[in-house]
JSON list of C-alpha atoms in Angstrom, two decimals:
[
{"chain": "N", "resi": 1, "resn": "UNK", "atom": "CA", "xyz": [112.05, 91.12, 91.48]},
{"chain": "N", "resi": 2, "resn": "UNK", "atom": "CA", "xyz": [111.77, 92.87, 94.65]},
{"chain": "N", "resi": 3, "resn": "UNK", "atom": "CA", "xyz": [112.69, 91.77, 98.49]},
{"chain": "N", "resi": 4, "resn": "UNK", "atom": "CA", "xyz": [109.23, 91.73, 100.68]},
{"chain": "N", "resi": 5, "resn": "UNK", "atom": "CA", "xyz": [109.66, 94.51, 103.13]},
{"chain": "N", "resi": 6, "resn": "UNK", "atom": "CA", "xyz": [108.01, 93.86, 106.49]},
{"chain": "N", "resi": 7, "resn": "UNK", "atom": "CA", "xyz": [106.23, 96.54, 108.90]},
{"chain": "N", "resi": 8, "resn": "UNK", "atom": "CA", "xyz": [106.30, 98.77, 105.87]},
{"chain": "N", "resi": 9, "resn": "UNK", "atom": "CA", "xyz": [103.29, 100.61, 106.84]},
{"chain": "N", "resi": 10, "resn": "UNK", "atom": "CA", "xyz": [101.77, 103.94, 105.15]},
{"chain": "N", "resi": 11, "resn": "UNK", "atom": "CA", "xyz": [104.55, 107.07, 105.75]},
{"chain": "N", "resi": 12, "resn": "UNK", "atom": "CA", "xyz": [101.45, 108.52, 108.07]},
{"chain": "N", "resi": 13, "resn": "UNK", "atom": "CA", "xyz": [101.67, 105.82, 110.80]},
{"chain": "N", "resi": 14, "resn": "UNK", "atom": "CA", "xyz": [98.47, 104.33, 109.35]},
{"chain": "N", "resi": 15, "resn": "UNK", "atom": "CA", "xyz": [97.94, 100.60, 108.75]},
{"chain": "N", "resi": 16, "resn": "UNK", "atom": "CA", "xyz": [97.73, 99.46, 105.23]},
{"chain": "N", "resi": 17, "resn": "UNK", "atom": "CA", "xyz": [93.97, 99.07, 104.52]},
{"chain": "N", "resi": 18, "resn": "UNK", "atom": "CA", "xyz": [93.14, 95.66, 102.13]},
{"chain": "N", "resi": 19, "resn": "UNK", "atom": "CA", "xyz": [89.98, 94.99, 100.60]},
{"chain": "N", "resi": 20, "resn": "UNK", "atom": "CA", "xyz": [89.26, 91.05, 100.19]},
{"chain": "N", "resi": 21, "resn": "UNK", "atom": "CA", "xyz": [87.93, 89.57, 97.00]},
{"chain": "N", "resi": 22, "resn": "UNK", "atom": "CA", "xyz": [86.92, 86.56, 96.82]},
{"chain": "N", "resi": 23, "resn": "UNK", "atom": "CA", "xyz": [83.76, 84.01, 96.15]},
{"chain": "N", "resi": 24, "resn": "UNK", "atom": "CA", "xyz": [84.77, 81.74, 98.98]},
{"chain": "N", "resi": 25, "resn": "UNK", "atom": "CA", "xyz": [83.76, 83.00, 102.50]},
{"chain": "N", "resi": 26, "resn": "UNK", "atom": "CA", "xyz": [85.58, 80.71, 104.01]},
{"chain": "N", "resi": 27, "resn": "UNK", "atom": "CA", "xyz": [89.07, 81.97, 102.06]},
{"chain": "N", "resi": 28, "resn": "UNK", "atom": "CA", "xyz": [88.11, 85.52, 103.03]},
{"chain": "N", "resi": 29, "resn": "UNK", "atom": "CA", "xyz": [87.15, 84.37, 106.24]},
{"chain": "N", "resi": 30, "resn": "UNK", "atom": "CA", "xyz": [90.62, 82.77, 106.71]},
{"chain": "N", "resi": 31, "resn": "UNK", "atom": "CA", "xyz": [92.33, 85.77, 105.42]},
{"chain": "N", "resi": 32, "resn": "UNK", "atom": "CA", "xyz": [91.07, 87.97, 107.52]},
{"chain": "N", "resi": 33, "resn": "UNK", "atom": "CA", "xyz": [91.48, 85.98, 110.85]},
{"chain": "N", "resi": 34, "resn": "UNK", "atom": "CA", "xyz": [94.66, 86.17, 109.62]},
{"chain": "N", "resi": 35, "resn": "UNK", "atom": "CA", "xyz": [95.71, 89.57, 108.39]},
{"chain": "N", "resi": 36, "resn": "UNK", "atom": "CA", "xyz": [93.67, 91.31, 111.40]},
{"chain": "N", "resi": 37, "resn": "UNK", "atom": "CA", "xyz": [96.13, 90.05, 113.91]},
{"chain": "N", "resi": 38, "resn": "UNK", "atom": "CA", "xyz": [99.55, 92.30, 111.92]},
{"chain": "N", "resi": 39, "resn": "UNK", "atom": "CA", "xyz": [99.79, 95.59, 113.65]},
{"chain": "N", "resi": 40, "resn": "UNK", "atom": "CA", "xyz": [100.24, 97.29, 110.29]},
{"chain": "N", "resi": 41, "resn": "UNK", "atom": "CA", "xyz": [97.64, 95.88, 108.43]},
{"chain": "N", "resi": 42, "resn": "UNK", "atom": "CA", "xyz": [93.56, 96.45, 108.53]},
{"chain": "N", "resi": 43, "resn": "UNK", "atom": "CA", "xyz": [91.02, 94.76, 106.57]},
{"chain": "N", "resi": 44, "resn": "UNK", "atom": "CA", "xyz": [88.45, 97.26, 105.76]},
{"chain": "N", "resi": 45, "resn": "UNK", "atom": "CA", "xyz": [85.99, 94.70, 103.46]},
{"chain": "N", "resi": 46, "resn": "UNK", "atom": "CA", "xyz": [85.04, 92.05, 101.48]},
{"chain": "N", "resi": 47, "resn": "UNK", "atom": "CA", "xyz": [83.23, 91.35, 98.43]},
{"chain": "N", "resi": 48, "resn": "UNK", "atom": "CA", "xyz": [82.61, 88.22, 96.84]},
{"chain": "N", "resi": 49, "resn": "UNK", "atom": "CA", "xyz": [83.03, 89.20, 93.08]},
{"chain": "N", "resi": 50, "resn": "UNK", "atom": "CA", "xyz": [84.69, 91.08, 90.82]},
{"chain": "N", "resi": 51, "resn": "UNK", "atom": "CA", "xyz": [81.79, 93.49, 90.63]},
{"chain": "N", "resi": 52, "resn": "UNK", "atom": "CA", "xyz": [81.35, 93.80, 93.83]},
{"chain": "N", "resi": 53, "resn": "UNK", "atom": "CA", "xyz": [84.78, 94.04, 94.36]},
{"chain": "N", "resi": 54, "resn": "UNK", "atom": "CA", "xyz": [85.04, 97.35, 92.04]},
{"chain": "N", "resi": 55, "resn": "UNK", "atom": "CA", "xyz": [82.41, 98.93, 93.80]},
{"chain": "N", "resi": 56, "resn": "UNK", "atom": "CA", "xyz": [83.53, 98.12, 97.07]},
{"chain": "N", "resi": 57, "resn": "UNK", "atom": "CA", "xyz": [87.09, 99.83, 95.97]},
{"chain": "N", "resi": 58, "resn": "UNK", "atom": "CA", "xyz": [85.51, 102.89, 94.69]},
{"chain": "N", "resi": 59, "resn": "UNK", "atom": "CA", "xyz": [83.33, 103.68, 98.11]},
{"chain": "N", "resi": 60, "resn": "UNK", "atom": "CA", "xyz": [86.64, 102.37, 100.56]},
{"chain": "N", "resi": 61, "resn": "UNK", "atom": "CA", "xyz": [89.34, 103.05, 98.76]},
{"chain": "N", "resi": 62, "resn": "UNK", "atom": "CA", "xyz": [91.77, 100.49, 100.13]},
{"chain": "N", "resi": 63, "resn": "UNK", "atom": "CA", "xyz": [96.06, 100.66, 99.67]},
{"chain": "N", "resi": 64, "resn": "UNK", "atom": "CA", "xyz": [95.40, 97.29, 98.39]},
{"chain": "N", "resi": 65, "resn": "UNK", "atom": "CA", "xyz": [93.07, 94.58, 97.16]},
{"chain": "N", "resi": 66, "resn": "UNK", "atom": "CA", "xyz": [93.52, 91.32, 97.08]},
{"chain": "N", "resi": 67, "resn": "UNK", "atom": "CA", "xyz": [91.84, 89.57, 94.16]},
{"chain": "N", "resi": 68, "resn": "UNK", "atom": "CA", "xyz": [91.09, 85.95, 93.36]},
{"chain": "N", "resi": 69, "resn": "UNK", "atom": "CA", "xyz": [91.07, 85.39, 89.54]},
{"chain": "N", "resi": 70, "resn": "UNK", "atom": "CA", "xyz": [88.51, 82.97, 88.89]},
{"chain": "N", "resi": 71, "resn": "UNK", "atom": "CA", "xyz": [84.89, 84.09, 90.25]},
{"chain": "N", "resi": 72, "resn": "UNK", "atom": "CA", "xyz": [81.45, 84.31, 88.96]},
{"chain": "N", "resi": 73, "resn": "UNK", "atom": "CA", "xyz": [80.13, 87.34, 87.16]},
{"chain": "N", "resi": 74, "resn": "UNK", "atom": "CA", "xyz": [82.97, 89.29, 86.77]},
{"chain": "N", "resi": 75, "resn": "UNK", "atom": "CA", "xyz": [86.46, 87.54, 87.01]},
{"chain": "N", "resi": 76, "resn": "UNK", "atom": "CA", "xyz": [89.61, 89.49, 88.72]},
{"chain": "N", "resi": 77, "resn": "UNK", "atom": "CA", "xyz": [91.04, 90.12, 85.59]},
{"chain": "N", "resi": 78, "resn": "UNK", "atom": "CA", "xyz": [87.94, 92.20, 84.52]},
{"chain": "N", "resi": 79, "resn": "UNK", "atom": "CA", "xyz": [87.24, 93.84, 87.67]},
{"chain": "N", "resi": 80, "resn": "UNK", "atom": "CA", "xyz": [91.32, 94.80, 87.23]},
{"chain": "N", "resi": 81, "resn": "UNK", "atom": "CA", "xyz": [90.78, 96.77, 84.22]},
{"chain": "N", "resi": 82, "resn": "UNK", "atom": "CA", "xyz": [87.52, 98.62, 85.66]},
{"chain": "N", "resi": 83, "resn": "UNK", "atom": "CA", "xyz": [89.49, 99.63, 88.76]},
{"chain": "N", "resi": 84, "resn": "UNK", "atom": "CA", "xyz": [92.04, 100.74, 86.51]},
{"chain": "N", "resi": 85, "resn": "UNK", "atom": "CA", "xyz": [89.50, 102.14, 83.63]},
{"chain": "N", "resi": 86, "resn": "UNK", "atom": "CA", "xyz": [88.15, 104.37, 87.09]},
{"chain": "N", "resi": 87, "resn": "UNK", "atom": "CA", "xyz": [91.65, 105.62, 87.97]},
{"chain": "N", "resi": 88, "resn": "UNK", "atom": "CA", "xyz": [91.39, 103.71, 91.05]},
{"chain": "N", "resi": 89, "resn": "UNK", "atom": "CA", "xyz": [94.69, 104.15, 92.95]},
{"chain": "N", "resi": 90, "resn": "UNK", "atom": "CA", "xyz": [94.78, 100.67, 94.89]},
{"chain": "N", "resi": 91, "resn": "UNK", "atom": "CA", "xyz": [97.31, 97.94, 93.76]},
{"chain": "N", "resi": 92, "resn": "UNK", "atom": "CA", "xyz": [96.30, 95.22, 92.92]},
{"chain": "N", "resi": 93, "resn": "UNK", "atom": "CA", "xyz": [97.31, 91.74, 94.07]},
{"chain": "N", "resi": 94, "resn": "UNK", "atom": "CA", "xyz": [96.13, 88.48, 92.47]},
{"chain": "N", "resi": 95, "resn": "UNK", "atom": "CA", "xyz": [95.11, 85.31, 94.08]},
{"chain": "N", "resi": 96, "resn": "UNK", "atom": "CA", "xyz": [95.71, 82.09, 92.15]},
{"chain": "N", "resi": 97, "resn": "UNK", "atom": "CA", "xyz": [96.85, 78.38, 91.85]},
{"chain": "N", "resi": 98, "resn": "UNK", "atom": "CA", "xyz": [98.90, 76.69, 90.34]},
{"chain": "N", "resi": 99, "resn": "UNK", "atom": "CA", "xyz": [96.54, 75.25, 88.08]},
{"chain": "N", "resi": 100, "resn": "UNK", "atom": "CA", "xyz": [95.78, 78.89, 86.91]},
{"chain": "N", "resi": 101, "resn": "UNK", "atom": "CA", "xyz": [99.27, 80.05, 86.00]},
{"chain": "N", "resi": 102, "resn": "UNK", "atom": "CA", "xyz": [98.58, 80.88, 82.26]},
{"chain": "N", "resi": 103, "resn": "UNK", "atom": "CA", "xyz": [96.00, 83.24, 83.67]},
{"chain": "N", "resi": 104, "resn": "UNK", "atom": "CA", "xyz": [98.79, 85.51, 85.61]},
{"chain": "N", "resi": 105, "resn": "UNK", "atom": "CA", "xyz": [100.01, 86.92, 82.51]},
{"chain": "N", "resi": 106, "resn": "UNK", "atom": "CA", "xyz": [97.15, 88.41, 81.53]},
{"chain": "N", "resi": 107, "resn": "UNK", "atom": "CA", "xyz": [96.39, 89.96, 84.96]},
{"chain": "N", "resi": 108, "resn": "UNK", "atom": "CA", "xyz": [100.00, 91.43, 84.96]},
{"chain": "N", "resi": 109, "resn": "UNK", "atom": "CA", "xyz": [99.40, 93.12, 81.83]},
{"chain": "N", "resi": 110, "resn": "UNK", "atom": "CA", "xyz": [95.72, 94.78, 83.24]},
{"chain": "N", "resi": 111, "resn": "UNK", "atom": "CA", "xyz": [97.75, 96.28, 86.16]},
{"chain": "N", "resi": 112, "resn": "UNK", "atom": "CA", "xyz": [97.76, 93.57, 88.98]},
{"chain": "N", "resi": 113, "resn": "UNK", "atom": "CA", "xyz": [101.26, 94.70, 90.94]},
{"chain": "N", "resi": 114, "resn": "UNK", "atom": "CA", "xyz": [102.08, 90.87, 91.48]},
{"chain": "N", "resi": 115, "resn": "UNK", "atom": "CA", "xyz": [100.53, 87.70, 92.26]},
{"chain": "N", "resi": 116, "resn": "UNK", "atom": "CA", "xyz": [100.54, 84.96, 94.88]},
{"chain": "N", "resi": 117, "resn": "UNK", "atom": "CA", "xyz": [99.45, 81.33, 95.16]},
{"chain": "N", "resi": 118, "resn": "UNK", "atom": "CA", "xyz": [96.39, 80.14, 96.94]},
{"chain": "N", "resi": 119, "resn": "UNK", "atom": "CA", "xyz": [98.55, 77.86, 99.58]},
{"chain": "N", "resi": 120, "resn": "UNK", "atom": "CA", "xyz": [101.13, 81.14, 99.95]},
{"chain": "N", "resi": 121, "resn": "UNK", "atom": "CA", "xyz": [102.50, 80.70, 103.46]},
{"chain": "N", "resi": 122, "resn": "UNK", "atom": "CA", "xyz": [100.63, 83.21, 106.47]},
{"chain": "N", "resi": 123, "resn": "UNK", "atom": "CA", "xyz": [103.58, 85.60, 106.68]},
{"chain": "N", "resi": 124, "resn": "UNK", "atom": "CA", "xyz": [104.67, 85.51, 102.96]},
{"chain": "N", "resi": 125, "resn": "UNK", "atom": "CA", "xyz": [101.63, 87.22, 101.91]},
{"chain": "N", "resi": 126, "resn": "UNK", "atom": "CA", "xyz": [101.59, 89.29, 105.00]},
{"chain": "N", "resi": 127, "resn": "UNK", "atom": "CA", "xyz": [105.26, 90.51, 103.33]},
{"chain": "N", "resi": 128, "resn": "UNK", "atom": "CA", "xyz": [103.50, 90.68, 100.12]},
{"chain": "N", "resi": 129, "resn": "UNK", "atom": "CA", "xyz": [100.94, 93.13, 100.49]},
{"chain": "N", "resi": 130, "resn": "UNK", "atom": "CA", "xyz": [103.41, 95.26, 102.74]},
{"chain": "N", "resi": 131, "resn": "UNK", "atom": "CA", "xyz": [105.98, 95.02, 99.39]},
{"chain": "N", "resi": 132, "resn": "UNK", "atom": "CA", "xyz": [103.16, 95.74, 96.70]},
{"chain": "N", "resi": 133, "resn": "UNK", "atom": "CA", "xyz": [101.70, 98.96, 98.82]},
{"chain": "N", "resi": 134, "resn": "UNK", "atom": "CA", "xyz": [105.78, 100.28, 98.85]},
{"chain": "N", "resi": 135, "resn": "UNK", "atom": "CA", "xyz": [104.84, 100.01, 95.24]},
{"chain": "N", "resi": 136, "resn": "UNK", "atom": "CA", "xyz": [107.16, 97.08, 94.72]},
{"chain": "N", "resi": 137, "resn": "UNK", "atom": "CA", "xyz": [106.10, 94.65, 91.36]},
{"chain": "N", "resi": 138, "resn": "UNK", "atom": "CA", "xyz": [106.03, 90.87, 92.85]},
{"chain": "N", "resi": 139, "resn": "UNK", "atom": "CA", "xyz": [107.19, 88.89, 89.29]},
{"chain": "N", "resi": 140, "resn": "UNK", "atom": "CA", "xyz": [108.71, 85.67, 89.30]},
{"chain": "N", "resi": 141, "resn": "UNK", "atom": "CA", "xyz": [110.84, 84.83, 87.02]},
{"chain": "N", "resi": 142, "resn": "UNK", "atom": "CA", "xyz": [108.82, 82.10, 85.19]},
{"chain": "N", "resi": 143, "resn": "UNK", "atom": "CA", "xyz": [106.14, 84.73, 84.85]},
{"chain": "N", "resi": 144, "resn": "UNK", "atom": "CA", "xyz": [108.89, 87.76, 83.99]},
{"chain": "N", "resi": 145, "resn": "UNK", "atom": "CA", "xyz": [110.15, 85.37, 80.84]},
{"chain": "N", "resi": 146, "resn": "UNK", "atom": "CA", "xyz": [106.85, 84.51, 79.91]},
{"chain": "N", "resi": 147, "resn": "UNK", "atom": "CA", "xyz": [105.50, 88.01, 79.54]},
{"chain": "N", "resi": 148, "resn": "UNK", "atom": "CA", "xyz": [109.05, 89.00, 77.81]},
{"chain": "N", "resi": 149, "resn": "UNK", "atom": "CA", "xyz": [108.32, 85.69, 75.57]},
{"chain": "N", "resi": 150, "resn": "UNK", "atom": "CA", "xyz": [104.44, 86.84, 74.19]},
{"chain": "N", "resi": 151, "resn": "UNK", "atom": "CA", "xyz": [106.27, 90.85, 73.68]},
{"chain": "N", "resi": 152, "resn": "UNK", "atom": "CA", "xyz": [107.62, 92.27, 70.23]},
{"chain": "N", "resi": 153, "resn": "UNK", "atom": "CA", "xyz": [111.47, 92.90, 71.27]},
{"chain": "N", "resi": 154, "resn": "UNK", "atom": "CA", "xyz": [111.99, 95.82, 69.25]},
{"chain": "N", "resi": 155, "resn": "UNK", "atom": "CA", "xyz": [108.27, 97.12, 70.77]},
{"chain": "N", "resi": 156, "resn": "UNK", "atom": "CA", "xyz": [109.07, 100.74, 71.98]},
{"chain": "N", "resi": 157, "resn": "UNK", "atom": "CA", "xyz": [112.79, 100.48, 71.03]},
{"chain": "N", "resi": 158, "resn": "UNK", "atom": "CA", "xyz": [112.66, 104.04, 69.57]},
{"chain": "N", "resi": 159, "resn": "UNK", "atom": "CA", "xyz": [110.62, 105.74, 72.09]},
{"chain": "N", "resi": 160, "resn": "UNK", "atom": "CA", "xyz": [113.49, 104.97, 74.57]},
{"chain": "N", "resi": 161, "resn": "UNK", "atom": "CA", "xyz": [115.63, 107.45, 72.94]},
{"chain": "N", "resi": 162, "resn": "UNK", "atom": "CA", "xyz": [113.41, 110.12, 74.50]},
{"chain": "N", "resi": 163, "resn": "UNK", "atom": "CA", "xyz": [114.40, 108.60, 78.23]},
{"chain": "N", "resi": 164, "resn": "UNK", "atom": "CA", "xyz": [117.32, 111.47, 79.98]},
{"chain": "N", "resi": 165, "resn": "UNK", "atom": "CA", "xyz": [120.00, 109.58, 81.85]},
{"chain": "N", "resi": 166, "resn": "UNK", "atom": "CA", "xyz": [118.08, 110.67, 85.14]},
{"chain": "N", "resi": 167, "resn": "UNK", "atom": "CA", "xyz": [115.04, 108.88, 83.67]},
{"chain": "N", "resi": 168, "resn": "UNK", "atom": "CA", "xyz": [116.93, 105.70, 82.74]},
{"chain": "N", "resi": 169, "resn": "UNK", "atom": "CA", "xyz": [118.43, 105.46, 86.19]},
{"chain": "N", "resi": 170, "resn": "UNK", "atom": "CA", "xyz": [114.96, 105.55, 87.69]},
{"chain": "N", "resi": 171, "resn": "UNK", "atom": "CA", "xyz": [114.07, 103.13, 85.51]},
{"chain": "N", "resi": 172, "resn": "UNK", "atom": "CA", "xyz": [116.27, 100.21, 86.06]},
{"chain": "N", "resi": 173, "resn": "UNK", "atom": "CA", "xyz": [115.43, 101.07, 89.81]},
{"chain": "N", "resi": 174, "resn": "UNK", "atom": "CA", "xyz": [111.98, 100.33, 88.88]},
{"chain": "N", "resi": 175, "resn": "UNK", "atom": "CA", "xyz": [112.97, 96.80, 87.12]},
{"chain": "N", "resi": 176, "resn": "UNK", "atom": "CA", "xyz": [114.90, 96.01, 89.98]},
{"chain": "N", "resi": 177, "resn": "UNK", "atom": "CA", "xyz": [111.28, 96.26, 92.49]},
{"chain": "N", "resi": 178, "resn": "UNK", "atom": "CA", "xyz": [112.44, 99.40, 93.96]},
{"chain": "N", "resi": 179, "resn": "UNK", "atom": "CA", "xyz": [109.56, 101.82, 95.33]},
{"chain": "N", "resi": 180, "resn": "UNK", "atom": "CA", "xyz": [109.56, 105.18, 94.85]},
{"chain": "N", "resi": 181, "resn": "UNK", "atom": "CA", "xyz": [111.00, 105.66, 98.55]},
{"chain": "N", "resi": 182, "resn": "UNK", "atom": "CA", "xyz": [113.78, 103.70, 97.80]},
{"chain": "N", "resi": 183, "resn": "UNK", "atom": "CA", "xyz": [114.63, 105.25, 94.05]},
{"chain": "N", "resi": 184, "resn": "UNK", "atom": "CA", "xyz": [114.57, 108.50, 96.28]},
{"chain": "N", "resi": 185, "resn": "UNK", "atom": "CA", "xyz": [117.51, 107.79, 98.98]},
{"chain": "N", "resi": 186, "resn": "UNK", "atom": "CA", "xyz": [119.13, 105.53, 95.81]},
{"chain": "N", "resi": 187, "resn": "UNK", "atom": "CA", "xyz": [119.24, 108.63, 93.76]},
{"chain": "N", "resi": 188, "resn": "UNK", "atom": "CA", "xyz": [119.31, 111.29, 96.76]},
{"chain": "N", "resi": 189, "resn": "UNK", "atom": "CA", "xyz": [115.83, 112.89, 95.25]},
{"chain": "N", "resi": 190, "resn": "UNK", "atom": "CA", "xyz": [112.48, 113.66, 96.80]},
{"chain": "N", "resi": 191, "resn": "UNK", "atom": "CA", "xyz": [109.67, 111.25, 96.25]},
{"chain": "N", "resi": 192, "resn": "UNK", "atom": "CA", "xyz": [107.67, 114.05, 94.34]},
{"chain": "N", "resi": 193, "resn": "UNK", "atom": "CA", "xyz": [110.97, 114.44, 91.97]},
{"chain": "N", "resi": 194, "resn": "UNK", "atom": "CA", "xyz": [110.70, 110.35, 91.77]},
{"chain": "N", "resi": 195, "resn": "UNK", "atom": "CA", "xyz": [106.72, 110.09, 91.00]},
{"chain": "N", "resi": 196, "resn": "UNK", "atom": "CA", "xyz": [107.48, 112.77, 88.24]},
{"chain": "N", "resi": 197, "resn": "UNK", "atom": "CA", "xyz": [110.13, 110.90, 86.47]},
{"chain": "N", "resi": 198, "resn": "UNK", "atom": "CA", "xyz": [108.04, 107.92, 86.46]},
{"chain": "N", "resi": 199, "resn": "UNK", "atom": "CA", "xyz": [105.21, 109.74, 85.03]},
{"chain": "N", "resi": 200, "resn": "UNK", "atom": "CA", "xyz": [107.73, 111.21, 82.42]},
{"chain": "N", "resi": 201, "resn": "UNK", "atom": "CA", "xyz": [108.71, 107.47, 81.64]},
{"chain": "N", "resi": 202, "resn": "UNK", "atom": "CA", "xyz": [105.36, 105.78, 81.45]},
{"chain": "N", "resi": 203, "resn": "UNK", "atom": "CA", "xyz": [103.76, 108.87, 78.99]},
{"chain": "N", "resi": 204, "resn": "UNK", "atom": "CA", "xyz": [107.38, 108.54, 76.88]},
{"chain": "N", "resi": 205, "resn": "UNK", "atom": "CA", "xyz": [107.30, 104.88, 76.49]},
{"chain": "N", "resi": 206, "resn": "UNK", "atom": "CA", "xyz": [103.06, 104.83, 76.21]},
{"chain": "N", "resi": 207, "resn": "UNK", "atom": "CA", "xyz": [103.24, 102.39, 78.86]},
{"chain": "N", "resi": 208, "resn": "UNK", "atom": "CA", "xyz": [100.45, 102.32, 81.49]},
{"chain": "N", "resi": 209, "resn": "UNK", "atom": "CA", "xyz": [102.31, 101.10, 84.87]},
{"chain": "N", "resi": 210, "resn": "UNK", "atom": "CA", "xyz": [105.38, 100.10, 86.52]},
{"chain": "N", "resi": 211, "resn": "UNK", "atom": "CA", "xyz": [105.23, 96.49, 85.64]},
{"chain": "N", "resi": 212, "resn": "UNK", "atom": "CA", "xyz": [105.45, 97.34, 82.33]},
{"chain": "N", "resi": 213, "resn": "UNK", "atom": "CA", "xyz": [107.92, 99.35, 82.86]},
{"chain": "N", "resi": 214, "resn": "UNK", "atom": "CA", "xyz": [109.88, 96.65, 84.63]},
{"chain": "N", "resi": 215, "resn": "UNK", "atom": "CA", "xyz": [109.60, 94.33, 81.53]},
{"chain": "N", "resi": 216, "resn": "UNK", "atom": "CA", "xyz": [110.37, 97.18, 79.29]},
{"chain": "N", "resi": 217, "resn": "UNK", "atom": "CA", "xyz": [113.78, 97.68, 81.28]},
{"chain": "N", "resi": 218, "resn": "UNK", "atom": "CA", "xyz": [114.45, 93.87, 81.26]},
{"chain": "N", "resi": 219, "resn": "UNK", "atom": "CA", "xyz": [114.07, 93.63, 77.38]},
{"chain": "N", "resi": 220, "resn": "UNK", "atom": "CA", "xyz": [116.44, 96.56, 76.61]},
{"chain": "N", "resi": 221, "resn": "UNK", "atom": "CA", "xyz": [119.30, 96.00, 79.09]},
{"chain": "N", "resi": 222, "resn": "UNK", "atom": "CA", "xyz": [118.41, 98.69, 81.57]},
{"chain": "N", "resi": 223, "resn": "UNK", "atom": "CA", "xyz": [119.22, 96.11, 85.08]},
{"chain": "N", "resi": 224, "resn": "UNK", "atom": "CA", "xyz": [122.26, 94.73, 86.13]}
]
């Protein structure tokens, strides 16, 4: 759903910090071996569960965290929906295998920004946390129809009547991965103009992010 944008560092020059979490220390040691050697891209912690994980998000405040699913304590999917229960502003992307698929969907829905697998190639997650922090949703389409598949089609039907045309233009943008950067030059607004339309949207459609959003636009015929 959206292309993975590479160098796409913060607008003030400053790398993209990442919190790791993870109950493996050799995964987060790998990871950060890794990710330490991309100019625009700074690891700033670990933790080693999903309570940890919250905490450590709260006092660092990363651009982005990447979270395995399955740990001890707390899972991702939990420590998900108490970053977003705290208004934590990081995205959120999820760790996982194959194996765990069926548990994607309901990290999606608790505000993960996308997902990649455990044997995800170096640079392909290096392009993924660039595309998620541009505020891009990373949805396959296997995981796109099976979200689509589990919804109520005619779910929020009628509060899409309250969208303007502006408002509907930003949000097939959004369905088609575009960040608010790019909806901006797209639509030849500011990026304040574009953050308040996509408030607008998400309060008129009771909707609580963008991925949501996305789907919402994919079930009613707002992409191309």
């Amino acid at each position: 759903m959206a292309e993975q944008d590479r160098g796409s560092a913060r607008p003030d020059g400053r790398a993209i910090h990442v919190l790791l979490v993870d109950d493996h220390q050799v995964v987060r040691r790998g990871l950060r071996t890794f990710l330490e050697i991309q100019d625009d891209i700074k690891v700033v912690g670990e933790a080693s569960d999903g309570a940890e994980g919250v905490a450590r998000a709260e006092e660092l405040r990363p651009d982005v965290v990447l979270m395995d699913i399955k740990m001890p304590g707390m899972d991702g999917i939990e420590a998900l929906r108490k970053l977003r229960g705290l208004d934590n502003p990081a995205r959120v992307l999820i760790v996982t295998s194959f194996t765990e698929q069926r548990t994607v969907v309901p990290a999606l829905r608790a505000g993960a920004s996308g997902y990649v697998y455990k044997d995800v190639d170096p640079e392909a997650l290096a392009g993924a946390i660039r595309s998620v922090h541009a505020g891009h949703v990373l949805l396959q389409p296997e995981v796109a129809g099976a979200l689509l598949a589990q919804d109520d089609p005619n779910s929020g039907q009628g509060r899409g009547t309250s969208l303007t045309e502006r408002e509907r233009e930003v949000l097939g943008l959004i369905a088609d991965g575009r960040s608010n950067r790019e909806i901006a030059r797209a639509l030849v607004l500011s990026e304040k103009t574009v953050k308040t339309h996509v408030s607008n949207i998400l309060m008129k459609l009771d909707l609580s992010d963008r991925t949501q959003a996305a789907l919402w636009a994919v079930r009613h015929g707002l992409t191309d």
